């Protein structure tokens, strides 16, 4: 190497690296903004037009970067998506601002940064495969959708899981488009959403006849999803069971709920609204609506029994406890109480909220629970179907549990409806309660079961088996909602087979795409670049 060449290397190489770093940072900033844009595709905004904008932009960026660059770009996309999408979590820290307020922003940023590794992994895998295997635009879109769905599935299962704002939830407010979840679940709906959402970007990158084939693929896929959903909506639903419900929404602020001087007022408020005139077979109160241990309080049970018409039942969320030889176990439960003040049956929450209901690795992590009072809750054994004397079989899902696809119903004893007792008072008037409701609507579609939701401060709702909200009490409302129980539909494919239907969807999609690509190459052997 001569002196001029050596000088050139010593001077320009650092500049090249700086320019490359700036280029990557610019793409990360763009990915951060695009990821934040996806929040507008979810409830309560539900701007469907932003789905192809956001995911096509990510698709285009990732097609021209290295694996390492794809990893950080995918992470930035996820940071934008989660940083804004779960910002409502910060509200829970301000319920006891003197103890936890300073942790609100660091906690949201830390959780968002951790969750962002799932889209980062999907992006890196996508880039890694493309660097070793030439693919046309359609197959590349299918590849990104596959890895993205895998990452979402892992996010829903790793370290207890947190399947919040799955990509497919962008379709929750479109009746026909959300129905395919009955066959392939919410993860399958995410796969379809990602694939169709990347095709406009693929069409922009394509040239000649490829542009038309990509556009046609997008049209056919979207029409198929809409058509399948429309057919399900047009299927006649069974007659409703003729059960009258009353949901009571006390609207008690979280900061006041457990204050000793407010407990009697809270209890009296629920009793008053429960006793108002109307036809009631099953009375429904939210998660921990009764601020105490109901099975230990004879007087409280007697007052509830007096408010119940003869032969009727209350389903309410209550804490419970059971002594052991050397400890006391605490549970978050739903219990059924009849008009004779007897507790008939109950269910203990099995999917607990980390740091809200228990501290993982307690003794190793020096962090307090966000909730005062009792020790860590103990998880129940799992989904359970409850038998009531005045209503069809019911499953209970307490608060956070409703966000988990395929984990709210006992597979051995299918219920006829799901009672979701929740307390979203922790999250105030943020977007959190609307996003929580969207998860409940997707569980209704997946299982083909109506969901009845009782929330302390909202959103209480009656949801039919197609995910349609028939009636609701909004955040901040105090009152009760009288409505009939909607009918259950026959067991759905997803309800029967769970995420095996997702695997079948992905495998069949790849088979169709590869067979189509092979057929096109056979018809046009002169084509030098991959068509699909």
XYZ file of C-alpha atoms in Angstrom:
532
model
C 0.000 0.000 0.000
C 1.579 3.386 -1.029
C 1.508 6.538 1.091
C -1.498 8.105 -0.739
C -3.582 4.943 -0.290
C -2.728 4.683 3.409
C -3.629 8.333 3.938
C -6.923 7.791 2.118
C -7.816 4.881 4.433
C -6.880 6.718 7.612
C -8.889 9.792 6.673
C -11.990 8.504 4.902
C -12.771 5.311 6.794
C -13.783 7.083 10.047
C -15.883 9.470 7.977
C -17.578 6.526 6.274
C -18.337 4.986 9.637
C -19.744 8.267 10.931
C -21.934 8.641 7.859
C -23.113 5.052 8.207
C -23.900 5.558 11.899
C -25.876 8.692 11.087
C -27.727 6.800 8.395
C -28.685 4.042 10.832
C -29.697 6.554 13.505
C -31.904 8.340 10.988
C -33.603 5.060 10.117
C -34.024 4.241 13.799
C -35.658 7.628 14.380
C -37.979 7.021 11.449
C -38.775 3.512 12.734
C -39.483 4.960 16.198
C -42.003 7.375 14.665
C -43.598 4.667 12.532
C -43.836 2.351 15.541
C -45.548 5.097 17.509
C -47.952 5.476 14.588
C -49.199 1.913 15.105
C -50.764 3.019 18.402
C -53.270 4.985 16.325
C -54.365 1.744 14.659
C -55.586 0.371 18.010
C -58.539 1.333 20.189
C -59.721 3.958 20.886
C -58.391 5.474 17.639
C -58.718 2.522 15.224
C -57.370 4.351 12.153
C -57.204 1.377 9.825
C -55.546 3.303 6.983
C -52.370 3.608 9.063
C -51.862 -0.175 9.123
C -50.393 -0.389 5.586
C -48.522 2.884 6.097
C -46.727 1.704 9.243
C -45.946 -1.886 8.300
C -45.114 -1.106 4.669
C -42.643 1.532 5.848
C -40.969 -0.998 8.134
C -40.921 -3.576 5.343
C -39.223 -1.181 2.908
C -36.585 -0.129 5.449
C -35.701 -3.687 6.441
C -35.164 -4.874 2.874
C -31.991 -2.825 2.481
C -30.133 -3.176 5.780
C -27.783 -5.620 7.468
C -28.885 -7.997 10.199
C -27.380 -5.814 12.916
C -29.035 -2.732 11.515
C -32.355 -4.567 11.259
C -32.069 -5.525 14.927
C -31.726 -1.919 16.135
C -34.305 -0.605 13.650
C -36.806 -3.246 14.780
C -36.040 -2.356 18.392
C -36.676 1.324 17.686
C -39.973 0.446 16.010
C -40.975 -1.563 19.075
C -39.887 1.211 21.437
C -42.204 3.610 19.619
C -45.055 1.125 19.601
C -44.828 0.178 23.267
C -43.571 3.485 24.623
C -46.775 5.169 23.483
C -49.050 2.124 23.453
C -48.566 1.196 27.119
C -47.993 4.709 28.452
C -51.212 4.252 30.436
C -49.323 1.985 32.859
C -47.763 5.099 34.353
C -51.198 6.045 35.748
C -51.041 3.166 38.229
C -47.888 4.593 39.825
C -49.645 7.859 40.618
C -52.414 6.189 42.654
C -49.908 6.338 45.507
C -47.747 9.074 44.074
C -45.749 9.616 47.261
C -44.525 6.011 47.187
C -44.312 5.161 43.494
C -44.756 8.339 41.427
C -41.041 8.733 40.728
C -40.968 5.248 39.187
C -43.719 5.886 36.620
C -41.659 7.063 33.655
C -38.635 4.786 34.272
C -40.949 1.785 34.632
C -42.787 2.465 31.369
C -39.556 3.150 29.494
C -37.885 0.052 30.918
C -40.807 -2.217 30.106
C -41.133 -0.725 26.628
C -37.423 -1.189 25.972
C -37.681 -4.840 27.018
C -40.810 -5.556 24.978
C -39.173 -3.880 21.965
C -36.764 -6.794 21.695
C -39.558 -8.960 20.295
C -40.041 -6.890 17.107
C -36.253 -6.494 17.039
C -35.848 -10.270 16.864
C -38.466 -10.495 14.116
C -36.703 -7.795 12.099
C -33.274 -9.401 12.504
C -34.526 -12.857 11.486
C -36.245 -11.345 8.461
C -33.087 -9.541 7.364
C -30.904 -12.576 8.039
C -32.974 -14.871 5.823
C -33.142 -12.321 3.012
C -29.364 -11.940 2.992
C -28.965 -15.666 2.355
C -31.974 -16.313 0.147
C -33.202 -14.201 -2.761
C -36.951 -13.619 -2.505
C -39.535 -11.729 -4.443
C -41.696 -9.139 -2.751
C -44.665 -11.375 -1.928
C -42.549 -14.066 -0.294
C -40.631 -11.366 1.577
C -43.889 -9.949 2.913
C -44.917 -13.424 3.984
C -41.548 -13.882 5.681
C -41.893 -10.678 7.716
C -45.458 -11.601 8.705
C -44.275 -15.048 9.828
C -41.428 -13.784 11.998
C -43.546 -10.953 13.383
C -46.281 -13.372 14.400
C -43.722 -15.692 15.976
C -42.378 -12.736 17.974
C -45.883 -11.785 19.115
C -46.592 -15.357 20.163
C -43.368 -15.395 22.187
C -44.296 -12.057 23.754
C -47.556 -13.642 24.843
C -45.803 -16.562 26.557
C -42.249 -15.677 27.702
C -41.867 -14.613 31.362
C -45.626 -14.999 32.037
C -46.409 -13.201 28.765
C -47.835 -9.813 27.815
C -49.850 -10.092 24.572
C -51.047 -6.477 24.635
C -51.886 -4.616 21.400
C -51.275 -7.508 19.028
C -51.125 -6.277 15.436
C -54.446 -7.943 14.630
C -56.239 -5.773 17.203
C -56.176 -2.993 14.622
C -59.202 -4.787 13.128
C -61.265 -5.014 16.321
C -63.633 -2.194 15.355
C -64.302 -3.689 11.887
C -66.943 -6.354 12.401
C -66.175 -8.493 9.351
C -62.391 -8.156 9.534
C -62.127 -9.372 13.145
C -64.145 -12.553 12.553
C -61.272 -14.693 11.157
C -60.018 -14.839 14.755
C -62.729 -17.470 15.262
C -60.656 -19.748 13.007
C -57.047 -18.670 13.577
C -57.098 -16.636 16.800
C -55.643 -13.210 17.406
C -52.120 -14.323 16.525
C -53.430 -15.576 13.195
C -55.212 -12.276 12.678
C -51.879 -10.539 13.313
C -50.270 -12.718 10.643
C -52.930 -11.698 8.120
C -52.712 -8.047 9.170
C -48.918 -7.959 8.773
C -48.922 -9.734 5.431
C -51.623 -7.581 3.887
C -50.165 -4.484 5.540
C -46.739 -4.997 3.928
C -48.064 -5.543 0.399
C -48.549 -1.842 -0.473
C -44.878 -1.323 0.343
C -43.998 -4.388 -1.713
C -46.011 -2.994 -4.623
C -44.076 0.285 -4.452
C -40.783 -1.607 -4.653
C -41.912 -3.930 -7.444
C -41.615 -3.200 -11.136
C -43.539 -4.205 -14.259
C -45.792 -7.215 -13.969
C -44.594 -7.864 -10.425
C -46.288 -4.650 -9.281
C -49.607 -5.912 -10.641
C -49.213 -9.362 -9.109
C -48.444 -7.879 -5.681
C -51.432 -5.535 -5.946
C -53.690 -8.403 -6.996
C -52.447 -10.523 -4.074
C -53.267 -7.724 -1.633
C -56.763 -7.361 -3.091
C -57.460 -11.106 -3.032
C -56.230 -11.515 0.566
C -58.204 -8.547 1.858
C -61.339 -9.656 0.014
C -60.937 -13.174 1.405
C -60.632 -11.953 4.992
C -63.617 -9.653 4.588
C -65.674 -12.334 2.823
C -64.998 -15.003 5.439
C -65.877 -12.577 8.198
C -69.058 -11.468 6.492
C -70.205 -15.076 6.101
C -69.709 -15.676 9.822
C -71.706 -12.576 10.690
C -74.546 -13.739 8.479
C -74.724 -17.124 10.190
C -77.837 -17.143 12.312
C -77.045 -17.038 16.014
C -78.909 -19.313 18.456
C -81.689 -17.822 20.539
C -80.517 -16.080 23.716
C -80.988 -18.050 26.954
C -83.414 -15.557 28.510
C -81.203 -14.613 31.450
C -81.406 -11.040 32.762
C -78.176 -9.453 33.978
C -77.362 -6.345 35.961
C -73.821 -4.961 35.932
C -73.069 -2.469 38.711
C -70.294 0.056 38.116
C -69.546 1.799 41.409
C -66.926 4.172 39.967
C -64.896 4.265 43.182
C -61.455 5.881 42.709
C -58.630 3.459 43.419
C -57.098 5.763 45.987
C -60.326 5.689 48.037
C -61.432 2.122 47.587
C -59.507 0.527 50.458
C -59.477 3.483 52.832
C -61.169 2.228 56.041
C -63.423 5.274 56.343
C -64.730 4.734 52.781
C -65.416 0.984 52.894
C -68.942 1.254 54.257
C -69.833 3.974 51.717
C -68.473 1.831 48.880
C -70.417 -1.217 50.010
C -73.604 0.835 50.478
C -73.258 2.295 46.986
C -73.141 -1.167 45.415
C -76.067 -2.388 47.507
C -78.161 0.647 46.584
C -77.716 0.242 42.823
C -78.170 -3.524 43.098
C -81.542 -3.053 44.817
C -83.082 -0.747 42.205
C -86.224 -2.077 40.457
C -85.723 -4.339 37.453
C -85.564 -7.940 36.296
C -82.330 -9.480 37.533
C -81.301 -13.132 37.432
C -77.570 -12.601 37.884
C -76.087 -9.539 39.568
C -72.506 -8.712 38.600
C -69.979 -6.679 40.577
C -66.389 -5.889 39.475
C -63.019 -7.182 40.654
C -62.581 -6.758 44.436
C -65.847 -4.796 44.542
C -66.342 -5.878 48.147
C -63.468 -4.325 50.164
C -62.927 -7.238 52.532
C -63.141 -11.001 52.950
C -66.750 -11.806 52.110
C -66.709 -15.404 53.307
C -65.639 -14.188 56.779
C -68.270 -11.424 57.033
C -71.697 -12.867 57.928
C -73.309 -9.437 58.252
C -72.142 -8.308 54.807
C -73.384 -11.506 53.174
C -76.777 -11.045 54.866
C -77.050 -7.507 53.504
C -76.245 -8.743 50.010
C -78.800 -11.533 50.323
C -81.452 -8.976 51.263
C -80.717 -7.099 48.035
C -81.095 -10.230 45.886
C -84.507 -11.334 44.604
C -85.467 -14.849 45.602
C -83.513 -17.517 43.749
C -81.075 -15.001 42.253
C -77.257 -14.899 42.390
C -74.483 -12.354 42.764
C -71.133 -12.857 41.019
C -68.575 -10.545 42.551
C -64.868 -10.065 42.705
C -63.486 -10.388 46.255
C -60.140 -11.081 47.896
C -59.895 -14.362 49.758
C -57.428 -15.991 52.113
C -56.641 -19.443 53.450
C -54.314 -20.298 56.347
C -51.599 -22.918 56.037
C -49.396 -24.439 58.705
C -46.819 -21.660 58.523
C -48.318 -18.941 56.336
C -51.459 -17.236 55.014
C -52.315 -17.579 51.321
C -54.170 -14.774 49.555
C -56.237 -15.097 46.377
C -57.957 -12.748 43.959
C -61.307 -14.434 43.336
C -64.780 -14.303 41.874
C -67.395 -15.789 44.197
C -71.079 -16.610 43.683
C -73.472 -15.701 46.510
C -77.178 -16.627 46.608
C -80.201 -15.053 48.324
C -79.641 -17.206 51.443
C -76.210 -15.598 52.013
C -74.394 -18.805 51.016
C -71.294 -18.808 48.831
C -72.074 -21.342 46.118
C -68.853 -21.544 44.148
C -65.818 -19.529 43.183
C -62.794 -19.100 40.998
C -59.260 -17.944 41.898
C -57.285 -15.868 39.428
C -54.462 -17.946 37.972
C -52.635 -15.433 35.773
C -51.383 -12.789 38.181
C -49.963 -9.350 37.384
C -46.209 -9.130 38.099
C -45.415 -6.397 40.651
C -49.141 -5.661 40.987
C -50.269 -8.918 42.619
C -46.924 -10.537 43.353
C -43.234 -9.742 43.115
C -41.294 -12.176 40.902
C -38.146 -13.553 42.538
C -39.104 -11.982 45.842
C -36.026 -11.832 48.038
C -33.842 -11.101 45.031
C -35.613 -8.049 43.616
C -35.869 -5.141 46.115
C -39.162 -3.783 44.745
C -42.487 -3.384 46.510
C -45.884 -4.337 45.127
C -47.973 -1.447 43.801
C -50.915 -2.592 45.926
C -50.985 -2.095 49.649
C -52.031 -4.445 52.401
C -51.980 -8.208 51.935
C -49.016 -10.316 50.974
C -48.428 -11.645 47.497
C -51.397 -13.320 45.875
C -51.265 -17.026 45.128
C -52.326 -18.187 41.648
C -55.330 -20.464 41.245
C -55.146 -23.773 39.377
C -56.325 -22.433 36.012
C -59.474 -21.738 33.966
C -62.636 -23.123 35.545
C -66.271 -23.433 34.530
C -68.780 -22.509 37.223
C -72.326 -23.835 37.543
C -75.012 -21.393 38.725
C -78.628 -22.252 39.563
C -80.177 -19.472 37.453
C -77.866 -19.169 34.425
C -75.889 -21.231 31.913
C -72.368 -22.401 32.712
C -69.948 -19.501 33.101
C -66.184 -19.018 33.029
C -64.549 -16.254 35.045
C -61.581 -14.210 33.877
C -60.308 -11.599 36.305
C -58.922 -8.370 34.856
C -55.530 -9.070 33.205
C -56.438 -12.674 32.371
C -58.725 -11.627 29.521
C -55.745 -10.504 27.412
C -54.433 -14.054 26.884
C -55.692 -15.805 23.729
C -56.686 -19.407 24.322
C -56.288 -19.274 28.122
C -59.656 -18.127 29.469
C -61.823 -21.231 29.019
C -61.651 -24.714 30.538
C -61.082 -27.030 27.574
C -62.883 -29.929 29.255
C -66.069 -28.072 30.237
C -66.929 -25.356 27.758
C -68.998 -22.572 29.345
C -71.840 -20.644 27.701
C -70.467 -17.214 28.600
C -67.489 -15.507 30.216
C -67.634 -13.108 33.146
C -64.736 -10.636 33.094
C -64.509 -8.927 36.486
C -61.972 -6.121 36.289
C -60.693 -2.995 37.968
C -59.243 -0.488 35.518
C -59.438 2.325 38.080
C -55.651 2.067 38.257
C -55.432 3.598 34.781
C -57.806 6.542 35.091
C -59.152 7.988 31.851
C -56.153 6.871 29.762
C -56.344 4.710 26.630
C -55.679 1.601 28.752
C -59.329 0.684 29.508
C -60.275 0.945 25.803
C -57.378 -1.309 24.823
C -58.347 -3.735 27.589
C -61.902 -3.849 26.242
C -60.520 -4.597 22.766
C -58.776 -7.689 24.156
C -62.048 -8.879 25.687
C -63.828 -8.425 22.352
C -61.227 -10.584 20.631
C -61.650 -13.355 23.224
C -65.386 -13.348 22.445
C -64.683 -13.892 18.735
C -62.038 -16.566 19.356
C -64.202 -18.612 21.684
C -67.596 -17.896 20.108
C -68.852 -16.868 23.542
C -70.455 -13.690 24.883
C -68.449 -11.777 27.467
C -69.995 -9.780 30.267
C -67.604 -7.234 31.697
C -67.992 -5.538 35.089
C -65.427 -2.813 35.767
C -65.089 -0.661 38.856
C -64.662 2.648 36.991
C -65.364 1.393 33.462
C -65.546 0.124 30.849
C -68.352 -2.301 31.757
C -69.920 -3.936 28.726
C -72.041 -6.682 27.201
C -70.187 -8.258 24.268
C -71.771 -10.818 21.962
C -70.057 -13.849 20.425
C -68.983 -11.852 17.347
C -67.157 -9.252 19.443
C -69.861 -6.598 19.070
C -70.403 -4.324 22.085
C -74.158 -4.361 22.678
C -74.169 -2.038 25.689
C -71.553 -0.275 27.817
C -70.883 2.039 30.737
C -67.970 4.318 29.909
C -64.986 5.234 32.045
C -65.973 7.531 34.880
C -69.682 6.662 34.842
C -71.527 5.605 37.975
C -74.554 3.393 37.459
C -75.823 0.004 36.444
C -76.527 -1.727 33.183
C -79.505 -4.078 32.708
C -79.349 -6.366 29.688
C -80.067 -9.891 28.562
C -77.307 -12.473 28.257
C -76.438 -12.998 24.565
C -76.333 -16.483 23.095
C -73.228 -18.597 22.711
C -72.264 -19.815 19.259
C -71.028 -23.325 18.450
C -67.389 -24.020 19.385
C -65.014 -22.247 17.016
C -62.044 -23.923 15.314
C -59.742 -21.781 17.441
C -61.669 -22.708 20.564
C -61.232 -26.402 19.697
C -57.626 -26.469 18.506
C -56.040 -23.278 19.830
C -52.812 -22.083 18.233
C -52.520 -25.198 16.083
C -54.808 -23.302 13.704
C -52.176 -20.541 13.552
C -49.563 -23.071 12.536
C -51.903 -24.435 9.872
C -52.539 -20.903 8.534
C -48.836 -20.099 8.234
C -47.968 -23.461 6.665
C -50.789 -23.284 4.122
C -49.919 -19.670 3.245
C -46.332 -20.624 2.520
C -47.410 -23.657 0.515
C -49.732 -21.575 -1.663
C -47.119 -18.850 -2.155
C -44.320 -21.267 -3.057
C -46.495 -23.298 -5.405
C -47.684 -20.093 -7.088
C -44.124 -18.816 -7.465
C -43.014 -22.117 -8.972
C -45.926 -22.112 -11.395
C -45.136 -18.567 -12.518
C -41.473 -19.404 -13.113
C -42.534 -22.440 -15.132
C -44.782 -20.279 -17.304
C -42.093 -17.630 -17.662
C -38.703 -19.388 -17.487
C -36.894 -16.313 -18.812
C -37.642 -14.328 -15.682
C -34.325 -13.850 -13.879
C -35.575 -12.322 -10.642
C -37.852 -14.014 -8.185
C -41.464 -13.104 -8.949
C -43.219 -13.968 -5.756
